[in-house]
CSV table of C-alpha atoms and ligand atoms in Angstrom, one decimal:
chain,number,residue,atom,x,y,z
A,1,MET,CA,-9.2,-13.3,-9.8
A,2,VAL,CA,-8.9,-9.9,-10.0
A,3,GLU,CA,-10.5,-7.7,-11.5
A,4,GLN,CA,-10.0,-5.7,-15.5
A,5,SER,CA,-9.8,-2.5,-14.8
A,6,PRO,CA,-12.6,-2.2,-12.7
A,7,LYS,CA,-14.3,2.2,-12.2
A,8,VAL,CA,-13.8,2.3,-8.0
A,9,LEU,CA,-15.3,6.0,-6.8
A,10,VAL,CA,-13.1,7.0,-3.4
A,11,VAL,CA,-14.6,8.9,-0.7
A,12,GLY,CA,-12.6,11.0,1.4
A,13,ALA,CA,-10.1,10.4,-1.5
A,14,SER,CA,-8.3,13.6,0.0
A,15,GLY,CA,-8.0,12.4,3.4
A,16,THR,CA,-5.5,10.3,5.9
A,17,VAL,CA,-6.2,6.9,3.8
A,18,GLY,CA,-8.3,7.7,0.7
A,19,ARG,CA,-5.1,9.6,-1.2
A,20,HIS,CA,-3.7,6.2,-1.1
A,21,VAL,CA,-5.8,4.1,-2.2
A,22,THR,CA,-6.1,7.0,-5.5
A,23,SER,CA,-2.9,6.2,-6.6
A,24,GLY,CA,-2.7,2.6,-4.9
A,25,LEU,CA,-6.1,2.0,-7.7
A,26,LEU,CA,-5.0,3.8,-10.5
A,27,ARG,CA,-0.9,1.7,-10.1
A,28,SER,CA,-3.1,-1.4,-9.6
A,29,GLY,CA,-4.8,0.1,-13.7
A,30,ALA,CA,-8.7,0.9,-12.0
A,31,GLU,CA,-10.5,3.8,-13.1
A,32,VAL,CA,-10.4,6.7,-10.1
A,33,LEU,CA,-13.0,8.7,-9.1
A,34,ALA,CA,-12.1,11.3,-6.9
A,35,LEU,CA,-15.1,12.5,-4.2
A,36,THR,CA,-14.0,15.1,-3.2
A,37,ARG,CA,-16.1,18.6,-1.7
A,38,GLU,CA,-14.1,20.9,-3.6
A,39,PRO,CA,-13.0,19.9,-6.5
A,40,GLU,CA,-10.9,22.7,-7.8
A,41,ARG,CA,-9.3,22.8,-4.0
A,42,ALA,CA,-8.1,19.4,-4.0
A,43,THR,CA,-4.7,19.7,-5.9
A,44,GLN,CA,-3.0,17.3,-4.2
A,45,LEU,CA,-4.3,14.5,-6.3
A,46,PRO,CA,-2.8,11.9,-8.1
A,47,SER,CA,-3.0,13.5,-11.6
A,48,GLY,CA,-5.6,9.9,-14.0
A,49,ALA,CA,-8.2,9.6,-11.4
A,50,THR,CA,-11.7,12.1,-12.6
A,51,LEU,CA,-13.1,14.0,-10.0
A,52,VAL,CA,-15.9,14.0,-9.3
A,53,ARG,CA,-18.3,16.8,-6.3
A,54,GLY,CA,-19.9,15.2,-3.7
A,55,ASP,CA,-21.0,15.6,-0.5
A,56,LEU,CA,-21.1,13.0,2.3
A,57,THR,CA,-24.9,14.9,3.2
A,58,ASP,CA,-26.5,15.3,0.3
A,59,PRO,CA,-27.5,11.9,-1.1
A,60,GLU,CA,-27.8,12.5,-4.8
A,61,SER,CA,-24.9,13.7,-4.8
A,62,LEU,CA,-23.5,10.5,-3.9
A,63,ALA,CA,-26.0,9.2,-6.4
A,64,ALA,CA,-24.6,10.9,-9.4
A,65,ALA,CA,-21.0,10.7,-9.1
A,66,ALA,CA,-21.6,6.8,-7.8
A,67,ARG,CA,-24.0,5.8,-11.3
A,68,GLU,CA,-21.8,3.5,-12.9
A,69,VAL,CA,-19.1,2.6,-11.4
A,70,ASP,CA,-18.1,-0.9,-10.1
A,71,ALA,CA,-17.1,-0.6,-6.5
A,72,VAL,CA,-16.4,2.4,-3.7
A,73,PHE,CA,-14.4,2.6,-0.7
A,74,LEU,CA,-16.0,4.4,1.9
A,75,ALA,CA,-14.7,7.1,4.4
A,76,TRP,CA,-17.2,8.5,6.8
A,77,PRO,CA,-15.5,11.2,8.9
A,78,LEU,CA,-18.3,12.5,10.4
A,79,HIS,CA,-19.0,12.4,14.0
A,80,SER,CA,-22.8,10.8,14.3
A,81,ALA,CA,-24.4,8.3,11.7
A,82,GLU,CA,-27.9,10.9,11.2
A,83,GLY,CA,-26.9,10.4,7.0
A,84,ALA,CA,-26.0,7.9,6.6
A,85,ALA,CA,-28.6,5.6,5.5
A,86,GLU,CA,-29.8,8.2,3.3
A,87,ALA,CA,-26.0,7.8,1.9
A,88,VAL,CA,-25.2,4.3,2.0
A,89,ALA,CA,-27.9,3.5,0.1
A,90,ALA,CA,-26.9,6.1,-2.5
A,91,LEU,CA,-23.6,4.5,-2.9
A,92,THR,CA,-25.0,1.0,-3.4
A,93,GLY,CA,-28.3,1.4,-6.1
A,94,ASN,CA,-25.3,0.3,-8.4
A,95,ALA,CA,-21.7,-0.4,-6.8
A,96,ARG,CA,-21.1,-3.9,-6.5
A,97,ARG,CA,-18.9,-3.8,-3.7
A,98,VAL,CA,-18.1,-1.0,-0.9
A,99,VAL,CA,-14.5,-1.4,1.2
A,100,TYR,CA,-15.4,0.9,4.0
A,101,LEU,CA,-12.7,2.8,6.2
A,102,SER,CA,-14.4,1.7,9.1
A,103,SER,CA,-12.6,1.6,13.2
A,104,ALA,CA,-11.0,-0.8,15.5
A,105,ALA,CA,-13.1,0.8,18.5
A,106,VAL,CA,-15.7,-1.4,17.2
A,107,ARG,CA,-16.7,-5.0,18.8
A,108,ASP,CA,-18.1,-8.1,17.6
A,109,VAL,CA,-20.9,-8.6,20.7
A,110,PRO,CA,-21.1,-12.8,20.2
A,111,GLY,CA,-25.3,-12.9,19.4
A,112,GLY,CA,-25.8,-9.5,18.8
A,113,GLU,CA,-24.9,-6.5,16.7
A,114,PRO,CA,-21.7,-5.1,16.5
A,115,GLU,CA,-21.6,-1.9,19.0
A,116,SER,CA,-19.3,1.3,18.7
A,117,PRO,CA,-19.6,3.4,21.8
A,118,GLY,CA,-19.4,6.6,20.2
A,119,ARG,CA,-18.5,6.4,17.2
A,120,PRO,CA,-20.7,5.6,14.1
A,121,ASP,CA,-18.8,3.1,12.8
A,122,ALA,CA,-21.7,-0.2,13.2
A,123,GLU,CA,-23.8,2.1,13.0
A,124,VAL,CA,-22.3,2.6,9.9
A,125,GLU,CA,-20.9,-0.9,8.8
A,126,ALA,CA,-24.5,-2.5,9.3
A,127,LEU,CA,-26.1,-0.5,6.7
A,128,ILE,CA,-24.1,-1.6,4.2
A,129,VAL,CA,-25.1,-5.4,5.6
A,130,ARG,CA,-28.4,-4.4,5.1
A,131,SER,CA,-28.2,-3.1,1.9
A,132,GLY,CA,-27.2,-5.9,-0.1
A,133,VAL,CA,-23.9,-5.1,-1.1
A,134,ARG,CA,-20.6,-6.8,-1.6
A,135,TYR,CA,-19.0,-5.7,1.5
A,136,THR,CA,-15.4,-5.5,3.3
A,137,PHE,CA,-15.0,-3.6,6.6
A,138,LEU,CA,-11.3,-2.5,7.0
A,139,ARG,CA,-10.6,-2.4,11.0
A,140,PRO,CA,-7.7,-0.3,11.8
A,141,HIS,CA,-6.1,0.9,14.8
A,142,GLY,CA,-4.8,4.3,15.4
A,143,PHE,CA,-2.7,5.7,12.7
A,144,MET,CA,1.2,6.0,11.9
A,145,ALA,CA,-0.4,10.0,10.7
A,146,ASN,CA,-2.0,11.1,14.4
A,147,ALA,CA,0.9,11.0,15.3
A,148,LEU,CA,1.7,14.5,13.5
A,149,ARG,CA,0.5,16.0,16.4
A,150,TRP,CA,2.5,16.0,18.4
A,151,ALA,CA,5.4,17.1,15.1
A,152,ALA,CA,5.1,20.8,16.8
A,153,GLU,CA,6.5,20.1,20.2
A,154,ILE,CA,9.2,17.7,19.2
A,155,ARG,CA,10.8,20.6,16.4
A,156,ALA,CA,9.8,23.1,19.1
A,157,THR,CA,10.9,21.8,22.8
A,158,GLY,CA,11.6,17.9,22.0
A,159,LEU,CA,10.2,16.6,24.2
A,160,VAL,CA,6.6,14.9,24.5
A,161,ARG,CA,3.3,15.7,27.5
A,162,GLY,CA,1.1,13.2,27.2
A,163,TYR,CA,-1.0,10.4,29.3
A,164,GLY,CA,-0.3,6.9,29.4
A,165,GLY,CA,2.6,6.8,28.5
A,166,ALA,CA,3.9,3.3,29.7
A,167,ALA,CA,0.6,2.3,27.4
A,168,GLY,CA,1.1,0.0,24.3
A,169,LEU,CA,-0.4,0.7,21.1
A,170,THR,CA,-0.5,-0.3,17.6
A,171,LEU,CA,-0.1,1.9,15.4
A,172,VAL,CA,-0.8,0.8,11.6
A,173,ASP,CA,0.4,2.8,8.2
A,174,GLU,CA,-1.8,4.6,6.5
A,175,ARG,CA,-0.6,3.3,3.1
A,176,ASP,CA,-0.9,-0.2,4.7
A,177,ILE,CA,-4.8,0.5,4.9
A,178,ALA,CA,-4.9,1.4,1.8
A,179,ALA,CA,-3.1,-1.2,-0.1
A,180,VAL,CA,-5.3,-3.5,1.9
A,181,ALA,CA,-8.7,-1.6,0.4
A,182,VAL,CA,-7.3,-1.6,-2.9
A,183,ARG,CA,-7.3,-5.4,-3.1
A,184,ALA,CA,-10.8,-6.0,-1.4
A,185,LEU,CA,-11.6,-3.4,-4.2
A,186,THR,CA,-10.2,-5.5,-7.3
A,187,GLU,CA,-9.9,-8.3,-5.9
A,188,ASP,CA,-12.7,-11.2,-5.1
A,189,GLY,CA,-12.3,-13.3,-2.2
A,190,HIS,CA,-12.9,-10.7,-0.1
A,191,HIS,CA,-16.5,-10.2,0.7
A,192,GLY,CA,-18.0,-9.9,4.7
A,193,ALA,CA,-14.0,-10.0,5.8
A,194,ARG,CA,-13.7,-7.6,9.6
A,195,TYR,CA,-10.1,-6.6,8.7
A,196,ALA,CA,-7.9,-6.1,11.6
A,197,LEU,CA,-5.6,-3.1,10.9
A,198,THR,CA,-2.1,-2.9,12.8
A,199,GLY,CA,1.2,-2.1,12.8
A,200,PRO,CA,3.7,-5.0,13.3
A,201,ALA,CA,4.2,-4.1,16.9
A,202,SER,CA,2.2,-2.0,20.4
A,203,PRO,CA,5.0,-0.2,21.7
A,204,THR,CA,4.1,2.7,24.7
A,205,GLN,CA,3.3,6.0,24.0
A,206,ALA,CA,6.8,6.6,25.6
A,207,GLU,CA,8.7,4.1,23.2
A,208,GLN,CA,6.7,5.8,20.2
A,209,VAL,CA,8.4,9.5,21.1
A,210,ARG,CA,11.5,7.9,20.7
A,211,ILE,CA,11.3,5.5,18.0
A,212,ILE,CA,10.5,8.9,16.5
A,213,GLY,CA,13.7,11.6,18.2
A,214,ALA,CA,15.8,8.2,16.5
A,215,ALA,CA,14.6,8.5,12.9
A,216,VAL,CA,14.5,12.2,12.8
A,217,GLY,CA,17.9,12.3,14.4
A,218,ARG,CA,17.7,13.8,17.4
A,219,PRO,CA,16.7,12.4,21.4
A,220,VAL,CA,12.7,12.6,22.0
A,221,ARG,CA,11.6,12.2,25.3
A,222,TRP,CA,7.8,11.7,27.3
A,223,GLU,CA,6.5,13.9,30.2
A,224,GLU,CA,3.3,12.0,32.3
A,225,ILE,CA,0.9,14.5,32.8
A,226,SER,CA,-2.3,14.2,34.9
A,227,ARG,CA,-5.6,12.4,33.6
A,228,ALA,CA,-7.6,15.9,35.1
A,229,ALA,CA,-4.9,17.4,32.1
A,230,ALA,CA,-5.4,15.4,29.7
A,231,ARG,CA,-9.4,15.4,29.8
A,232,ARG,CA,-8.4,19.1,30.0
A,233,GLN,CA,-6.6,18.9,26.6
A,234,LEU,CA,-8.9,16.9,24.8
A,235,VAL,CA,-11.7,19.2,25.6
A,236,ASP,CA,-10.4,22.9,24.2
A,237,SER,CA,-9.6,20.8,21.6
A,238,GLY,CA,-12.7,20.0,19.9
A,239,TRP,CA,-13.7,16.4,21.3
A,240,PRO,CA,-17.0,15.5,22.5
A,241,LEU,CA,-17.4,15.7,25.6
A,242,GLY,CA,-19.4,11.5,24.8
A,243,ILE,CA,-16.5,9.8,24.3
A,244,VAL,CA,-14.0,12.3,25.8
A,245,ASP,CA,-13.7,9.0,29.3
A,246,GLY,CA,-14.3,6.9,27.5
A,247,ALA,CA,-10.5,7.2,25.6
A,248,LEU,CA,-9.0,8.3,28.4
A,249,ASP,CA,-10.1,4.7,30.0
A,250,PHE,CA,-9.0,3.0,26.9
A,251,VAL,CA,-5.2,4.3,27.2
A,252,ALA,CA,-5.1,3.7,31.4
A,253,ALA,CA,-6.4,0.6,30.7
A,254,ARG,CA,-3.3,-0.5,27.5
A,255,VAL,CA,-1.2,-0.3,30.3
A,256,ASP,CA,-0.9,-4.4,31.5
A,257,ALA,CA,-2.7,-5.1,28.4
A,258,PRO,CA,-1.0,-3.8,25.2
A,259,GLU,CA,-3.1,-3.8,22.2
A,260,PRO,CA,-2.8,-7.0,20.4
A,261,VAL,CA,-0.7,-7.0,16.4
A,262,THR,CA,-3.0,-8.9,13.8
A,263,GLY,CA,-0.7,-10.0,10.6
A,264,THR,CA,-4.0,-9.4,8.1
A,265,VAL,CA,-1.7,-6.9,6.6
A,266,LEU,CA,0.4,-9.8,5.4
A,267,ASP,CA,-1.8,-11.9,4.8
A,268,VAL,CA,-3.9,-9.7,2.8
A,269,THR,CA,-0.9,-7.8,0.8
A,270,GLY,CA,1.8,-10.4,0.9
A,271,THR,CA,3.5,-7.4,3.0
A,272,PRO,CA,4.8,-6.7,6.0
A,273,ALA,CA,3.6,-3.6,7.7
A,274,ARG,CA,5.8,-1.4,7.9
A,275,SER,CA,7.1,0.3,10.8
A,276,LEU,CA,6.6,2.9,13.4
A,277,HIS,CA,10.6,3.8,12.1
A,278,ASP,CA,10.1,3.4,9.1
A,279,TRP,CA,7.3,5.7,8.8
A,280,ALA,CA,9.3,8.1,10.7
A,281,VAL,CA,11.4,8.5,8.6
A,282,GLU,CA,9.7,8.6,5.6
A,283,HIS,CA,7.8,12.0,7.6
A,284,ALA,CA,11.1,13.5,9.5
A,285,ASP,CA,10.8,16.7,7.4
A,286,ARG,CA,7.4,17.3,10.1
A,287,PHE,CA,9.3,16.6,12.5
A,288,ARG,CA,12.5,18.6,12.5
B,301,NAP,N1,-6.4,8.2,13.2
B,301,NAP,C1,-7.0,6.9,13.1
B,301,NAP,O1,-6.5,7.3,13.7
B,301,NAP,C2,-7.8,6.1,12.8
B,301,NAP,C3,-8.0,4.6,13.0
B,301,NAP,C4,-8.9,4.1,12.2
B,301,NAP,C5,-10.8,5.6,11.7
B,301,NAP,N2,-10.2,6.3,11.3
B,301,NAP,C6,-11.5,6.5,10.4
B,301,NAP,O2,-10.4,7.1,9.6
B,301,NAP,C7,-12.1,7.5,9.1
B,301,NAP,C8,-11.1,9.3,8.7
B,301,NAP,O3,-10.2,9.9,9.4
B,301,NAP,P1,-8.9,11.0,8.9
B,301,NAP,O4,-9.2,12.0,10.5
B,301,NAP,O5,-8.0,10.8,8.7
B,301,NAP,O6,-9.8,12.0,8.3
B,301,NAP,P2,-9.1,12.2,6.8
B,301,NAP,O7,-9.5,11.1,5.8
B,301,NAP,O8,-7.7,12.3,6.5
B,301,NAP,O9,-10.1,13.7,6.3
B,301,NAP,C9,-11.6,13.9,5.9
B,301,NAP,C10,-11.8,13.1,3.9
B,301,NAP,O10,-13.1,12.8,4.6
B,301,NAP,C11,-13.5,13.8,3.5
B,301,NAP,N3,-14.9,14.5,4.6
B,301,NAP,C12,-15.0,15.2,5.1
B,301,NAP,N4,-16.2,15.4,5.1
B,301,NAP,C13,-16.8,15.3,3.9
B,301,NAP,C14,-18.6,14.8,3.5
B,301,NAP,N5,-19.2,15.9,4.1
B,301,NAP,N6,-18.9,15.2,2.6
B,301,NAP,C15,-18.0,14.2,1.6
B,301,NAP,N7,-16.7,14.3,2.0
B,301,NAP,C16,-16.3,14.8,3.3
B,301,NAP,C17,-13.0,14.6,2.3
B,301,NAP,O11,-12.6,15.1,1.6
B,301,NAP,P3,-12.2,16.4,1.0
B,301,NAP,O12,-12.8,17.8,1.6
B,301,NAP,O13,-12.1,16.8,0.3
B,301,NAP,O14,-14.2,16.8,0.7
B,301,NAP,C18,-11.4,14.3,3.2
B,301,NAP,O15,-11.0,13.7,2.3
B,301,NAP,C19,-12.0,8.3,10.0
B,301,NAP,O16,-13.6,7.9,9.5
B,301,NAP,C20,-11.6,8.2,11.0
B,301,NAP,O17,-12.8,7.6,12.6
B,301,NAP,C21,-8.9,6.6,12.3
């Protein structure tokens, strides 16, 4: 059943997925409160949403923002779960349901609690379950928007230098994640779901850059670098030391075992997951 004009608080409304959740909710007829730390800077948010000031590290601001809402979309873009207990308590005081943008890094453990080593997602999920609110967890694989990290190299050289070119990784379009979120925020039938969200395929990273090249209209090539060089790059770019080796191990393991794809986007929204080619065509200007 679709709810009539629910009032939804979107945390991370200016973010990669949150901005599409905001516009999707508005299209569905929902009333949207868009939470941001700096309303004066959130000029890119769609008109129609009401901006509310709030910060995940300030539970009072969250409680005030969530006072009269039916549902909450929650992103937790912080490196640890410190402060999450207070934030979840503040957000779930009145709301009937929470849709949490978790991640595919969460592993279900038979007979035990889910785990997400080095990441806060499993802990935030557990807090939401314990709050008693109705919940849906979105566990997306890598966002297609992550490919934008290659944009400067592609523009400058037509070459992407990286580790694990033969690793098969599924990327999911952030609009598909948002479309699933909108369904879960506005319809019954999603309580307790843990949706593993992928794109329609698991191209290798070398294939991914070729797909982007084809969409952009110029050849783009992958050049393999050593694991040691990749490790140095990640550390230099500020990745927490505790997760760097795990991330590189993960990529190495996907050479022989590419990530499996799911049909969840189609099952939940009725529309097939968008392809990387389509995403790249729409973002071609960023790569030219
Ligand atoms: N990238 C991936 O491949 C991937 C895959 C699976 C899951 N995820 C998860 O998706 C989530 C979003 O990741 P992202 O990197 O794309 O970030 P993002 O959503 O683009 O950006 C961060 C957003 O969070 C808000 N924000 C940041 N700190 C905040 C705070 N203290 N209080 C309130 N809002 C705050 C920002 O809002 P304002 O600046 O307007 O305040 C902004 O809207 C993360 O939790 C990530 O773990 C990512």
